[in-house]
PDB file of C-alpha atoms and ligand atoms in Angstrom:
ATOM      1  CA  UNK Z   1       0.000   0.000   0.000  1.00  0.00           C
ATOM      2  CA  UNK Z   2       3.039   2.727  -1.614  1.00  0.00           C
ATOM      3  CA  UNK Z   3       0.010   5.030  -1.407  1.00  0.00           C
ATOM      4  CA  UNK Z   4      -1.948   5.120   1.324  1.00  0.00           C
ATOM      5  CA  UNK Z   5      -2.544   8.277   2.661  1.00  0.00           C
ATOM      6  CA  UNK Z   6      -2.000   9.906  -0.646  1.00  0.00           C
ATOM      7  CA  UNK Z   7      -4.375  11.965  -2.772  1.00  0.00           C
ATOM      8  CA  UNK Z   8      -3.353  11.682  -6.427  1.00  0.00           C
ATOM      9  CA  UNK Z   9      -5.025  13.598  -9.569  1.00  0.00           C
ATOM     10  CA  UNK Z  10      -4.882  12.078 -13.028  1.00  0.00           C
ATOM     11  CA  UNK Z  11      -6.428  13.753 -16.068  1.00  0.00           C
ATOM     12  CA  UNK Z  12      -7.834  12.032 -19.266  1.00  0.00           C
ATOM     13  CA  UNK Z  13      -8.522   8.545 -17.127  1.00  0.00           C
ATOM     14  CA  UNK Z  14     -11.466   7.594 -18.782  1.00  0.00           C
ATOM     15  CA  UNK Z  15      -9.501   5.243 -20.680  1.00  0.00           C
ATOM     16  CA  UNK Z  16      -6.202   4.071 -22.090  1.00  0.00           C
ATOM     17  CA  UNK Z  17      -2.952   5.140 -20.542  1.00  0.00           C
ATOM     18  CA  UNK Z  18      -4.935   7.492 -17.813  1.00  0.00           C
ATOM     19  CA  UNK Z  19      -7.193   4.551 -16.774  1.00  0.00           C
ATOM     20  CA  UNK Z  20      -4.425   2.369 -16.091  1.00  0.00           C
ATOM     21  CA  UNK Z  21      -2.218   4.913 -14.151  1.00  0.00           C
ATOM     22  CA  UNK Z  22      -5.545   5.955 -11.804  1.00  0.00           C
ATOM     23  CA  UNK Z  23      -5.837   1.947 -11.553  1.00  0.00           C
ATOM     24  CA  UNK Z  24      -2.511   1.850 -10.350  1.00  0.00           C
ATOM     25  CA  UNK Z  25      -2.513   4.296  -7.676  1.00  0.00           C
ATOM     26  CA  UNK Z  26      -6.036   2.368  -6.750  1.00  0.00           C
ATOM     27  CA  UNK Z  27      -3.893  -0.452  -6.039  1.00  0.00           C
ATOM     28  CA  UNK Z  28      -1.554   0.989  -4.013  1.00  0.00           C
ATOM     29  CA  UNK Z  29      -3.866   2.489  -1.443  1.00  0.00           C
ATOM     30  CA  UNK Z  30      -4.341   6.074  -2.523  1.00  0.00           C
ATOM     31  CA  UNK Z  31      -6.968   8.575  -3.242  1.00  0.00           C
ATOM     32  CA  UNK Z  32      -7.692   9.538  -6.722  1.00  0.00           C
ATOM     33  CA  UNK Z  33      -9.536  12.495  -8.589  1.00  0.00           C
ATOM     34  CA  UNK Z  34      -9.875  11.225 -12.413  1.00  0.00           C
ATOM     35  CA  UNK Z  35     -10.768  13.568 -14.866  1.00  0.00           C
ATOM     36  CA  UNK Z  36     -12.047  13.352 -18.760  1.00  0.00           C
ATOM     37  CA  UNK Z  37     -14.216  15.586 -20.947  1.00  0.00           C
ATOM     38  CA  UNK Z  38     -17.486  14.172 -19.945  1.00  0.00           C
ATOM     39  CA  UNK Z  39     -19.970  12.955 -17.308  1.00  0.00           C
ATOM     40  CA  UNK Z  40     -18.937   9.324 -18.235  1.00  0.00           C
ATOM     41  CA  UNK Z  41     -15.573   9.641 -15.877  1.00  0.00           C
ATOM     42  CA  UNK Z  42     -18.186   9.615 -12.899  1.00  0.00           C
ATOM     43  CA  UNK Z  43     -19.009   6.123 -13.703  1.00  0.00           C
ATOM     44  CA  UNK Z  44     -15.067   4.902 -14.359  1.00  0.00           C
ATOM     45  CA  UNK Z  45     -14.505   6.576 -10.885  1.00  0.00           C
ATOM     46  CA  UNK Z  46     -17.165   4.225  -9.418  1.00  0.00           C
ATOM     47  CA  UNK Z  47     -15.674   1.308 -11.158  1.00  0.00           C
ATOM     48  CA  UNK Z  48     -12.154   1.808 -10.229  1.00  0.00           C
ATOM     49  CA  UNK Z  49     -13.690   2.637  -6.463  1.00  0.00           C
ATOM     50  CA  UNK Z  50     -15.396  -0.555  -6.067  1.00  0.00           C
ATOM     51  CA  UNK Z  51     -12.496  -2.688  -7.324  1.00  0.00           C
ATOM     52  CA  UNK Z  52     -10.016  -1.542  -5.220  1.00  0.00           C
ATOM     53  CA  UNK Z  53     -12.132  -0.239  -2.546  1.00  0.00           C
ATOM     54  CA  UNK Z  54     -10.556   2.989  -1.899  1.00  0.00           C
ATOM     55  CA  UNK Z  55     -11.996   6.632  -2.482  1.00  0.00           C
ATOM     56  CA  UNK Z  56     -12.232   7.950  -6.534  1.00  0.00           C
ATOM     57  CA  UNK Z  57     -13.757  10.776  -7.448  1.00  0.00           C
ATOM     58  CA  UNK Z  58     -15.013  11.468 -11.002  1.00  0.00           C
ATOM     59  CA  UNK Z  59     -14.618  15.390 -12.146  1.00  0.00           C
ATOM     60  CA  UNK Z  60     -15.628  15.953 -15.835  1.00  0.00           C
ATOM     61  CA  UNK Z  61     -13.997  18.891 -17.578  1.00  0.00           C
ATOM     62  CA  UNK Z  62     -11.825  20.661 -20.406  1.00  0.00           C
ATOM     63  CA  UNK Z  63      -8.300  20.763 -18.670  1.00  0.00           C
ATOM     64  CA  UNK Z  64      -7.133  23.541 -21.373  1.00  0.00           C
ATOM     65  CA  UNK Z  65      -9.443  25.340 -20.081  1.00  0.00           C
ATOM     66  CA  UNK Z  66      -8.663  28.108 -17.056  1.00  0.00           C
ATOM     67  CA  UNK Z  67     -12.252  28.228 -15.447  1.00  0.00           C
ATOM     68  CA  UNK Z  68     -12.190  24.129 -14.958  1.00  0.00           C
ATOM     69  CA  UNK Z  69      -8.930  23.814 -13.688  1.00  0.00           C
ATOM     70  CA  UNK Z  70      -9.919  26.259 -11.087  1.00  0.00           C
ATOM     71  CA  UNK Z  71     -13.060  24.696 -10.370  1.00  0.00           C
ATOM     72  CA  UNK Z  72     -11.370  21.241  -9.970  1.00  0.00           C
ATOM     73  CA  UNK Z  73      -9.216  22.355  -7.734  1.00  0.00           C
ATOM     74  CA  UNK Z  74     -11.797  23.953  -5.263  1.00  0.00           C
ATOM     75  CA  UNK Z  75     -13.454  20.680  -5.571  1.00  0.00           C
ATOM     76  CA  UNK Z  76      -9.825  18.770  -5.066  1.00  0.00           C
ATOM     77  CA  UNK Z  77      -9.442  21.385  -1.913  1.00  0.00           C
ATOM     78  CA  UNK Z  78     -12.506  21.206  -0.548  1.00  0.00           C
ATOM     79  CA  UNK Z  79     -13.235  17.887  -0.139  1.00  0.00           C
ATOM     80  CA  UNK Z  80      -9.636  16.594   0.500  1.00  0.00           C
ATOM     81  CA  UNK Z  81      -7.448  19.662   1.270  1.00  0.00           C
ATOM     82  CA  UNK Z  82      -4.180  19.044   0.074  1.00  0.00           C
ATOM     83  CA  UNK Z  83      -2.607  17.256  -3.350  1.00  0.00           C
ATOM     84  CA  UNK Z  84       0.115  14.745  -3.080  1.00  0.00           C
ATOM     85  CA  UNK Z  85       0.112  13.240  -6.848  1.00  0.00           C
ATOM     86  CA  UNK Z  86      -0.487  15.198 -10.238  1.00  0.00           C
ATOM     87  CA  UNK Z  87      -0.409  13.102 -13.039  1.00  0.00           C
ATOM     88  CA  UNK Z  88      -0.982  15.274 -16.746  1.00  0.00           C
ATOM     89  CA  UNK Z  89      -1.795  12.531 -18.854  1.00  0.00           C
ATOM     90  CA  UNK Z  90      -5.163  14.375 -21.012  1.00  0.00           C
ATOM     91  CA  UNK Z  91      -4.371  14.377 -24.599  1.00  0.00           C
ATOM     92  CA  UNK Z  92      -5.813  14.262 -28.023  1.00  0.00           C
ATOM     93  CA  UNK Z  93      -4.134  14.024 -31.820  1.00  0.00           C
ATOM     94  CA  UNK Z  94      -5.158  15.754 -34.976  1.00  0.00           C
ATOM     95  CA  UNK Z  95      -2.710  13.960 -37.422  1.00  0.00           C
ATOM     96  CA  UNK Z  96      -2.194  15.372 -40.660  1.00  0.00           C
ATOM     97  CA  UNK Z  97       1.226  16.869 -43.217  1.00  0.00           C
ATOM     98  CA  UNK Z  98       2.606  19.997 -41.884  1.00  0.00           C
ATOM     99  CA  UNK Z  99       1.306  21.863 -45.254  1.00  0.00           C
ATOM    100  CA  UNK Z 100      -2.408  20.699 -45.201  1.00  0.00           C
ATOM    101  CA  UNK Z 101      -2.653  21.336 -41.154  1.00  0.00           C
ATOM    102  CA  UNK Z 102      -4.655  24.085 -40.379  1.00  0.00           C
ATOM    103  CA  UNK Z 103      -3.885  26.641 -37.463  1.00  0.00           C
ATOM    104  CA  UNK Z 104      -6.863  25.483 -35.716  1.00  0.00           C
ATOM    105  CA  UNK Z 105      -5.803  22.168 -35.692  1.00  0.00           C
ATOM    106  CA  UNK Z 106      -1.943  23.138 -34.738  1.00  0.00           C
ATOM    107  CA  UNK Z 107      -3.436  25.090 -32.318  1.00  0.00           C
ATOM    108  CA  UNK Z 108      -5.906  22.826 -30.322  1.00  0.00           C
ATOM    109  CA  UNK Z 109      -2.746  20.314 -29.580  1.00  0.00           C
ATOM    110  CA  UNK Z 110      -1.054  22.998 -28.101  1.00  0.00           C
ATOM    111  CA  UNK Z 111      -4.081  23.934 -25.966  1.00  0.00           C
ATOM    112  CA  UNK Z 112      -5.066  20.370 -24.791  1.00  0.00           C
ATOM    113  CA  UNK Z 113      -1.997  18.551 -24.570  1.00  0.00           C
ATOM    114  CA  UNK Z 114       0.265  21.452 -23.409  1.00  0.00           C
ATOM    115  CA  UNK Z 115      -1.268  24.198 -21.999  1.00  0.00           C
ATOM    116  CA  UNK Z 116      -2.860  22.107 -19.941  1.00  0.00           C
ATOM    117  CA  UNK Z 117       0.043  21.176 -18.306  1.00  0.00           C
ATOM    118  CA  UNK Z 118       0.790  24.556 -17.625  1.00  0.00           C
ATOM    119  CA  UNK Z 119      -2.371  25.175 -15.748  1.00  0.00           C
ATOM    120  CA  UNK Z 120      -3.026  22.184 -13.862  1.00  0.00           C
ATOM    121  CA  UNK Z 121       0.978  22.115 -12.751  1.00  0.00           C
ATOM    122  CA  UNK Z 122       0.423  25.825 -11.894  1.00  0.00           C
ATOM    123  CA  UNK Z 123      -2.749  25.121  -9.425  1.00  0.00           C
ATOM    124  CA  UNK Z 124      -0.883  21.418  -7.918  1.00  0.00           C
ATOM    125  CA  UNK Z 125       2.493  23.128  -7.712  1.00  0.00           C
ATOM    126  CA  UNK Z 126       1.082  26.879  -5.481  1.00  0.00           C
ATOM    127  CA  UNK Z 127      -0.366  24.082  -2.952  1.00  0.00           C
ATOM    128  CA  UNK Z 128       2.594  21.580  -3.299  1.00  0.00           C
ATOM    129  CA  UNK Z 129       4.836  24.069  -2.238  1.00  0.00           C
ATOM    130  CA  UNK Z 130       3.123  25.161   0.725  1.00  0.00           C
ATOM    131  CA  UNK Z 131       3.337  21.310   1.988  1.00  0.00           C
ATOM    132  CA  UNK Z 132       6.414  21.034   0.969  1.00  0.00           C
ATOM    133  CA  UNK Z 133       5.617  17.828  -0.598  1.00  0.00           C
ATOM    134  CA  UNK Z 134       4.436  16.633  -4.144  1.00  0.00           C
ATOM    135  CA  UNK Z 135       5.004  14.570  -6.896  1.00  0.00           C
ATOM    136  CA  UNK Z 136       4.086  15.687 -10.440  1.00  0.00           C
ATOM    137  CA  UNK Z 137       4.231  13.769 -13.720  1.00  0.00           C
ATOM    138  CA  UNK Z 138       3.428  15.160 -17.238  1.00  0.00           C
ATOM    139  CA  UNK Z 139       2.945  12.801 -20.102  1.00  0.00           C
ATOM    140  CA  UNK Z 140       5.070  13.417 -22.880  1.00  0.00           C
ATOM    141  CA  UNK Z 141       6.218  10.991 -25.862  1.00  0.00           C
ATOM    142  CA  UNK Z 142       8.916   9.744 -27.802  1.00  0.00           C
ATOM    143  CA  UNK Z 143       7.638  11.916 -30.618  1.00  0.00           C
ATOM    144  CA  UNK Z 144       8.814  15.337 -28.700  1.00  0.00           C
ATOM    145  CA  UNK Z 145      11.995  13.800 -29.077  1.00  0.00           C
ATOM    146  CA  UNK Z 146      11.988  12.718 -32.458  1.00  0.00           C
ATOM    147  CA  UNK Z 147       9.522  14.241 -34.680  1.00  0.00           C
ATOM    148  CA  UNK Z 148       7.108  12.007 -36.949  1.00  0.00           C
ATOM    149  CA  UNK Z 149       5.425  12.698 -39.964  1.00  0.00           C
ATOM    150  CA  UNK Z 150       2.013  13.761 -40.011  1.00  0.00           C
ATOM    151  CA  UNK Z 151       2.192  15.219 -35.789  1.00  0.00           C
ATOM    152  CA  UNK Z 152       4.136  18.690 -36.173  1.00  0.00           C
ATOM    153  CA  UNK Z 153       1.193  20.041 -34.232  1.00  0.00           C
ATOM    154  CA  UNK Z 154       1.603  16.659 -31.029  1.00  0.00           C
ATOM    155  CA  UNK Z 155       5.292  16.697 -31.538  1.00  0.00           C
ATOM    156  CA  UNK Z 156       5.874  19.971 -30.571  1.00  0.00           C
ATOM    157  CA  UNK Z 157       3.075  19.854 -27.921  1.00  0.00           C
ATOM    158  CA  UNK Z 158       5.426  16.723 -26.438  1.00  0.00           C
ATOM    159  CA  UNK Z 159       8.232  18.366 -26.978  1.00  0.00           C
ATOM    160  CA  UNK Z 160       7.553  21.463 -24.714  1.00  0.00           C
ATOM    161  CA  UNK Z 161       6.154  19.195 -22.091  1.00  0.00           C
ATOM    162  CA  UNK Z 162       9.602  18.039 -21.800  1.00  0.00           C
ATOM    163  CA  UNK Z 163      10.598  21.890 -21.811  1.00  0.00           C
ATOM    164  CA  UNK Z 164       8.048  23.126 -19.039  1.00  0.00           C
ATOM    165  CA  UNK Z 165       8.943  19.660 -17.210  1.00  0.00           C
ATOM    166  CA  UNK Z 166      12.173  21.020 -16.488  1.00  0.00           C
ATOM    167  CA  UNK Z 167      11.804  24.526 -16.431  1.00  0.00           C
ATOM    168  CA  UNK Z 168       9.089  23.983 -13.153  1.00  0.00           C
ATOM    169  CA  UNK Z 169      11.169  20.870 -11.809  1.00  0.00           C
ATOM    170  CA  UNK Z 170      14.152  23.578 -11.021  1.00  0.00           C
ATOM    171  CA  UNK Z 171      11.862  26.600  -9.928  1.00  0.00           C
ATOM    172  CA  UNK Z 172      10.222  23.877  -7.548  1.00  0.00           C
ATOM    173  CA  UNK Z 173      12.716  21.338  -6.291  1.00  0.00           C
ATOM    174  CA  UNK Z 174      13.702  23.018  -2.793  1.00  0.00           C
ATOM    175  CA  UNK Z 175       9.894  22.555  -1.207  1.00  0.00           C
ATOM    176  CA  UNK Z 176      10.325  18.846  -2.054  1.00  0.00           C
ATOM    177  CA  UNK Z 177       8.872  18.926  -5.244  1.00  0.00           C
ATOM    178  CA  UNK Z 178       9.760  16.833  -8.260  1.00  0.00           C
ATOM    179  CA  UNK Z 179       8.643  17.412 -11.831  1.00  0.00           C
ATOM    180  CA  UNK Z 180       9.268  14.597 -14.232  1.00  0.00           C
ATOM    181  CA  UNK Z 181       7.930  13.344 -17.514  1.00  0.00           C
ATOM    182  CA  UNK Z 182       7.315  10.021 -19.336  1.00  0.00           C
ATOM    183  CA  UNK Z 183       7.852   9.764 -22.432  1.00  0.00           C
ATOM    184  CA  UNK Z 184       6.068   5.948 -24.347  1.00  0.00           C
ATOM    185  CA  UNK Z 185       6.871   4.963 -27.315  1.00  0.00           C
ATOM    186  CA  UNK Z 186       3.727   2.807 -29.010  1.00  0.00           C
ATOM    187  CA  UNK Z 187       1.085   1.967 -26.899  1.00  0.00           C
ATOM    188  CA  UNK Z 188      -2.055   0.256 -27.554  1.00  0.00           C
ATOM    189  CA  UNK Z 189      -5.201   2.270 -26.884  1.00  0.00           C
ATOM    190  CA  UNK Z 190      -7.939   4.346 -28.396  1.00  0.00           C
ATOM    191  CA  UNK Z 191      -5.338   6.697 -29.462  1.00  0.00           C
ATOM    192  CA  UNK Z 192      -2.960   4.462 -31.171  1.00  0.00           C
ATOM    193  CA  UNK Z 193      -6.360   2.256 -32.587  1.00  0.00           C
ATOM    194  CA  UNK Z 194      -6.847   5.645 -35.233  1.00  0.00           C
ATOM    195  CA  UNK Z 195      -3.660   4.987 -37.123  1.00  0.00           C
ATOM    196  CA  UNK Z 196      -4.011   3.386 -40.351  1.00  0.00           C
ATOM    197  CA  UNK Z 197      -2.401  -0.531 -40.446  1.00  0.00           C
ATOM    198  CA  UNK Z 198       0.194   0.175 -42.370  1.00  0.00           C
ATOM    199  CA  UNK Z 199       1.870   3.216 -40.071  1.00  0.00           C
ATOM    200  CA  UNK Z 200       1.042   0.911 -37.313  1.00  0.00           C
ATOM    201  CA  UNK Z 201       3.263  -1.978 -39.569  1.00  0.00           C
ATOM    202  CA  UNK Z 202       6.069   0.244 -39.714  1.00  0.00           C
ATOM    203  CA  UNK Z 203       6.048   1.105 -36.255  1.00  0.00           C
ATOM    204  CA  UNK Z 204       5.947  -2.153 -35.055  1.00  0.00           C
ATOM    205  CA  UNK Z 205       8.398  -3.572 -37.043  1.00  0.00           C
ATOM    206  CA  UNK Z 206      10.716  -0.807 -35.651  1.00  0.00           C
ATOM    207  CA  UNK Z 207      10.308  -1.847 -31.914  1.00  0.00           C
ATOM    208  CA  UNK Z 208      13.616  -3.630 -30.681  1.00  0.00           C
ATOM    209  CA  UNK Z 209      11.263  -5.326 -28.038  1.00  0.00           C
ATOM    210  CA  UNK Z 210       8.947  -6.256 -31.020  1.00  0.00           C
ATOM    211  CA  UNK Z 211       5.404  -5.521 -29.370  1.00  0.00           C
ATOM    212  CA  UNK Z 212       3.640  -2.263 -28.543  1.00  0.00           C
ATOM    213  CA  UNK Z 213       3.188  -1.658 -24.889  1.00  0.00           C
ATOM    214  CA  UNK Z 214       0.648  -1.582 -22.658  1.00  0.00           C
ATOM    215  CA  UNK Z 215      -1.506   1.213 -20.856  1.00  0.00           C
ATOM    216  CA  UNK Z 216       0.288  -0.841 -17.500  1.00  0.00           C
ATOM    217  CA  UNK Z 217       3.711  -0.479 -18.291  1.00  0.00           C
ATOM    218  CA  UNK Z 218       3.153   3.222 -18.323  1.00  0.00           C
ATOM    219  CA  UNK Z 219       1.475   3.351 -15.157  1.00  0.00           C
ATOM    220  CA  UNK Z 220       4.411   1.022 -14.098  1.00  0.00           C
ATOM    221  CA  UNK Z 221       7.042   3.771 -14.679  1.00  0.00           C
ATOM    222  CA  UNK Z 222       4.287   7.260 -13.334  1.00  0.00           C
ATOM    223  CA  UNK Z 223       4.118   5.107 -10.103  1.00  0.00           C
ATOM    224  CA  UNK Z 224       7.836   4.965 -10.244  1.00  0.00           C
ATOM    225  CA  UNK Z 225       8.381   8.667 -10.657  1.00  0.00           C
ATOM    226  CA  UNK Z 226       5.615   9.320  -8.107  1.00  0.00           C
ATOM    227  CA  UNK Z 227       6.877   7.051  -4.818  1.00  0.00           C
ATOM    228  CA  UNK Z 228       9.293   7.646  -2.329  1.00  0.00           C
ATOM    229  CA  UNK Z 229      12.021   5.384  -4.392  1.00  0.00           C
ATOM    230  CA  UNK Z 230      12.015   8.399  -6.841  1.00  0.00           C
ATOM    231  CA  UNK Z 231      12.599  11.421  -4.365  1.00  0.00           C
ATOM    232  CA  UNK Z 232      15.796  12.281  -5.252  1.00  0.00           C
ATOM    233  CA  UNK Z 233      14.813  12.158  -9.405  1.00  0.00           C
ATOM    234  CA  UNK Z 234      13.397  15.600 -10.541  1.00  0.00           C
ATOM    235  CA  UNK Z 235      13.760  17.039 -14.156  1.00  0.00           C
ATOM    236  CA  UNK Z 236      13.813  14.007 -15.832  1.00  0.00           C
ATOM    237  CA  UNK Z 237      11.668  12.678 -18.795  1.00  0.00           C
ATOM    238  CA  UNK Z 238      11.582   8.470 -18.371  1.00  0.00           C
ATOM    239  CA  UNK Z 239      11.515   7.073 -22.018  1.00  0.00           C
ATOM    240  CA  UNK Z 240       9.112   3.868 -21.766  1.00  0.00           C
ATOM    241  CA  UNK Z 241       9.060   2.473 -25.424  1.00  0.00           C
ATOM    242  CA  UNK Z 242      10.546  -1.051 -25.869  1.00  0.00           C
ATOM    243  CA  UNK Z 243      13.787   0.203 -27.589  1.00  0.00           C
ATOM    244  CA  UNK Z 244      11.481   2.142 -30.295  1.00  0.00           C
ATOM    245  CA  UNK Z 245      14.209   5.598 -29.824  1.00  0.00           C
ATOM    246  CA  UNK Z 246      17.011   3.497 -30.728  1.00  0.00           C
ATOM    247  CA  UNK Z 247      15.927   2.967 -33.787  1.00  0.00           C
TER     248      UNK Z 247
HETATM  249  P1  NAP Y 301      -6.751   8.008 -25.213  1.00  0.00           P
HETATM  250  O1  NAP Y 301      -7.049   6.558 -25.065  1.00  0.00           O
HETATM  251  O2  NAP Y 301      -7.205   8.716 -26.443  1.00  0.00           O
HETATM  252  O3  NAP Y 301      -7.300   8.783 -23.898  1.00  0.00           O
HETATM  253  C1  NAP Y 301      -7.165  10.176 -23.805  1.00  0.00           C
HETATM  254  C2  NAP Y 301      -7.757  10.652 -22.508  1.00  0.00           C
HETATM  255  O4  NAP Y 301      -7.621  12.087 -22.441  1.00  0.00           O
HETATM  256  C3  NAP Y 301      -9.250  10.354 -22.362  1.00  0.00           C
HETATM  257  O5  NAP Y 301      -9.528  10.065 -21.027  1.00  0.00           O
HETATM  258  C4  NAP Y 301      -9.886  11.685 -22.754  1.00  0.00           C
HETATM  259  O6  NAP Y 301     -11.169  11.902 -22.178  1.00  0.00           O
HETATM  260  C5  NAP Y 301      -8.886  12.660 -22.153  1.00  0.00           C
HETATM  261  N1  NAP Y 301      -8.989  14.014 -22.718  1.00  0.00           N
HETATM  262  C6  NAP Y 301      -8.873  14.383 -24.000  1.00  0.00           C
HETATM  263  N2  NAP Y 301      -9.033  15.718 -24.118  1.00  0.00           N
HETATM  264  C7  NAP Y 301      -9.252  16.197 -22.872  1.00  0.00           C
HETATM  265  C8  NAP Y 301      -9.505  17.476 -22.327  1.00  0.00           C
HETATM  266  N3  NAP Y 301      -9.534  18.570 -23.104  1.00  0.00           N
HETATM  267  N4  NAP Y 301      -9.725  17.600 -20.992  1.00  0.00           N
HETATM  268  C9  NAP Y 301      -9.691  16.499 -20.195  1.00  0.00           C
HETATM  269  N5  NAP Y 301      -9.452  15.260 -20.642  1.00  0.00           N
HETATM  270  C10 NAP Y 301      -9.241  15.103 -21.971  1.00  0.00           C
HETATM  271  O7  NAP Y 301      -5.180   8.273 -25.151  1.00  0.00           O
HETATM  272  P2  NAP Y 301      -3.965   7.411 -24.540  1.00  0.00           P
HETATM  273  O8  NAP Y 301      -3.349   6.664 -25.641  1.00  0.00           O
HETATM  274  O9  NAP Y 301      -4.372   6.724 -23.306  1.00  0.00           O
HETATM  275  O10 NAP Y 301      -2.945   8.605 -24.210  1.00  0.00           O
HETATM  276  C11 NAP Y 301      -2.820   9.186 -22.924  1.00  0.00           C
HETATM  277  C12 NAP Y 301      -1.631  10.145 -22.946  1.00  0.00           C
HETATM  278  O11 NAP Y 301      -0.458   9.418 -23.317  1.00  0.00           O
HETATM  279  C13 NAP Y 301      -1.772  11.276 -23.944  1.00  0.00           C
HETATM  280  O12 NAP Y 301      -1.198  12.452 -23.418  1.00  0.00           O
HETATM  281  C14 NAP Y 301      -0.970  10.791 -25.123  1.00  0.00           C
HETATM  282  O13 NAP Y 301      -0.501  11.849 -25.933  1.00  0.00           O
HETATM  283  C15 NAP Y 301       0.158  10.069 -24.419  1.00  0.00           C
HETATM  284  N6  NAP Y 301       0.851   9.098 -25.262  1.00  0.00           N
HETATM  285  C16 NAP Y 301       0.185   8.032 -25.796  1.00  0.00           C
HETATM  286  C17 NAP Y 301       0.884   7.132 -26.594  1.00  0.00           C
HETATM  287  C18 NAP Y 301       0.218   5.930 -27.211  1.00  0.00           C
HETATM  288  O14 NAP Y 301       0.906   5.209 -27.983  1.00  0.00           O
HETATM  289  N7  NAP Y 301      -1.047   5.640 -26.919  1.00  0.00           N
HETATM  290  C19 NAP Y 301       2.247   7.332 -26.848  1.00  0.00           C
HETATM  291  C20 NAP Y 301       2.880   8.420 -26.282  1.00  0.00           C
HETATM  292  C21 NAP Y 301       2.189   9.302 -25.493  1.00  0.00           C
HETATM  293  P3  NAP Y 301     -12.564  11.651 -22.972  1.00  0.00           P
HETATM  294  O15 NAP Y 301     -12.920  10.220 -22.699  1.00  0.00           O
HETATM  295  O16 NAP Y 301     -13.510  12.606 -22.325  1.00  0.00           O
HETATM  296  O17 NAP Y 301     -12.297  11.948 -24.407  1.00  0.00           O
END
């Protein structure tokens, strides 16, 4: 129970990669807040609750968006009062060539995948700090590292995850707070489901390991980065991809 005692935020856990890390921190004793666009997270929250029997709390909401960041935080402080765990997992694609992607498109990446990283680090760090305790975790990819075709608009989202990752991990690190990232390679969910069979060919024949991952070997290395074996770690972005970046 690595946990117990421990309230933990993860956004975008309706499914995939999110769904597995809140399941994780289930297992391990903790409190959890999930988050995802729609009314639908309140029923994964009950799920994940009865399964594990510990506390989860459903909060539906656009985390680009100022106004519900600040509402879930009043809800986050007023029913628990502190923060212990922020994981920034919420993310979307909008895959096309650099020339035929439209500003709109480029620009709702940004604004879901990195922005809101910005605010909901902003609101977990002001409280961290006054504890002088907290773990964050933003969810980046291998694709802020290395580009791919088609995700100008995702890679650079990733990519400046990895930027703000460090840039708050050194303004934070003497109240005992760490900022890290994790970065998977190719990982079967939802997300991954959207990309045509013969991308997905490619990629898999590129994987040393030879198999995409799962939405539990993710969770696996956030639950890492979040624990007490992992104090001393801040700044860093965890690559989780079966080999795929040597490539
Ligand atoms: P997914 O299955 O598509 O799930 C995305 C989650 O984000 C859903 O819970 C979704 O909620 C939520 N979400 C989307 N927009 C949101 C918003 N504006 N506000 C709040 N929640 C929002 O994706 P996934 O594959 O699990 O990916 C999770 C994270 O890992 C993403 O950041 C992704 O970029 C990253 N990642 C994934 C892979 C991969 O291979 N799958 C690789 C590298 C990095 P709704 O149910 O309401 O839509």
């Amino acid at each position: 129970m690595e946990f117990q005692g421990k309230i933990a935020l993860v956004t975008g856990a309706s499914r995939g990669i999110g769904r597995a890390i809140a399941e994780r921190f289930a297992k391990g004793g903790a409190t959890i807040i999930v988050t995802a666009t729609t009314n639908a997270i309140e029923d994964v929250a009950k799920e994940i609750s009865s399964k594990y029997n510990v506390e989860v709390l459903g909060v539906a909401g656009n985390v680009s968006k100022e106004e519900d960041v600040e509402k879930l935080f009043n809800i986050i402080l007023d029913k628990f009062g502190k923060i212990d765990i922020c994981v920034n997992n919420a993310g979307i694609t909008k895959d096309t060539l650099s020339m035929r992607m439209s500003a709109d498109d480029f620009d709702a990446v940004i604004n879901v995948n990195l922005r809101s990283v910005f605010l909901v680090s902003k609101a977990a760090s002001l409280i961290m700090m006054k504890q002088k305790y907290g773990r964050i975790v933003n969810m980046s990819s291998i694709v802020g590292m290395r580009g791919n075709i088609g995700q100008a608009n995702y890679a650079a989202s990733k990519a400046g995850i990895i930027g703000l990752t460090k840039s708050l991990a050194s303004e934070i690190a003497r109240r005992n707070v760490t900022v890290n990232a994790v970065a998977p390679g190719f990982i079967d969910t939802d997300m991954t489901k959207a990309i045509s069979d013969k991308a997905k060919e490619d990629f898999l024949s590129m994987i040393p390991m030879e198999k995409a991952g799962t939405p539990e070997d993710i969770a696996e290395a956030v639950a890492f980065l979040a624990s007490d074996a992992a104090k001393y770690i801040t700044g860093h972005t965890l690559v989780v991809d079966g080999g795929l970046l040597l490539r």
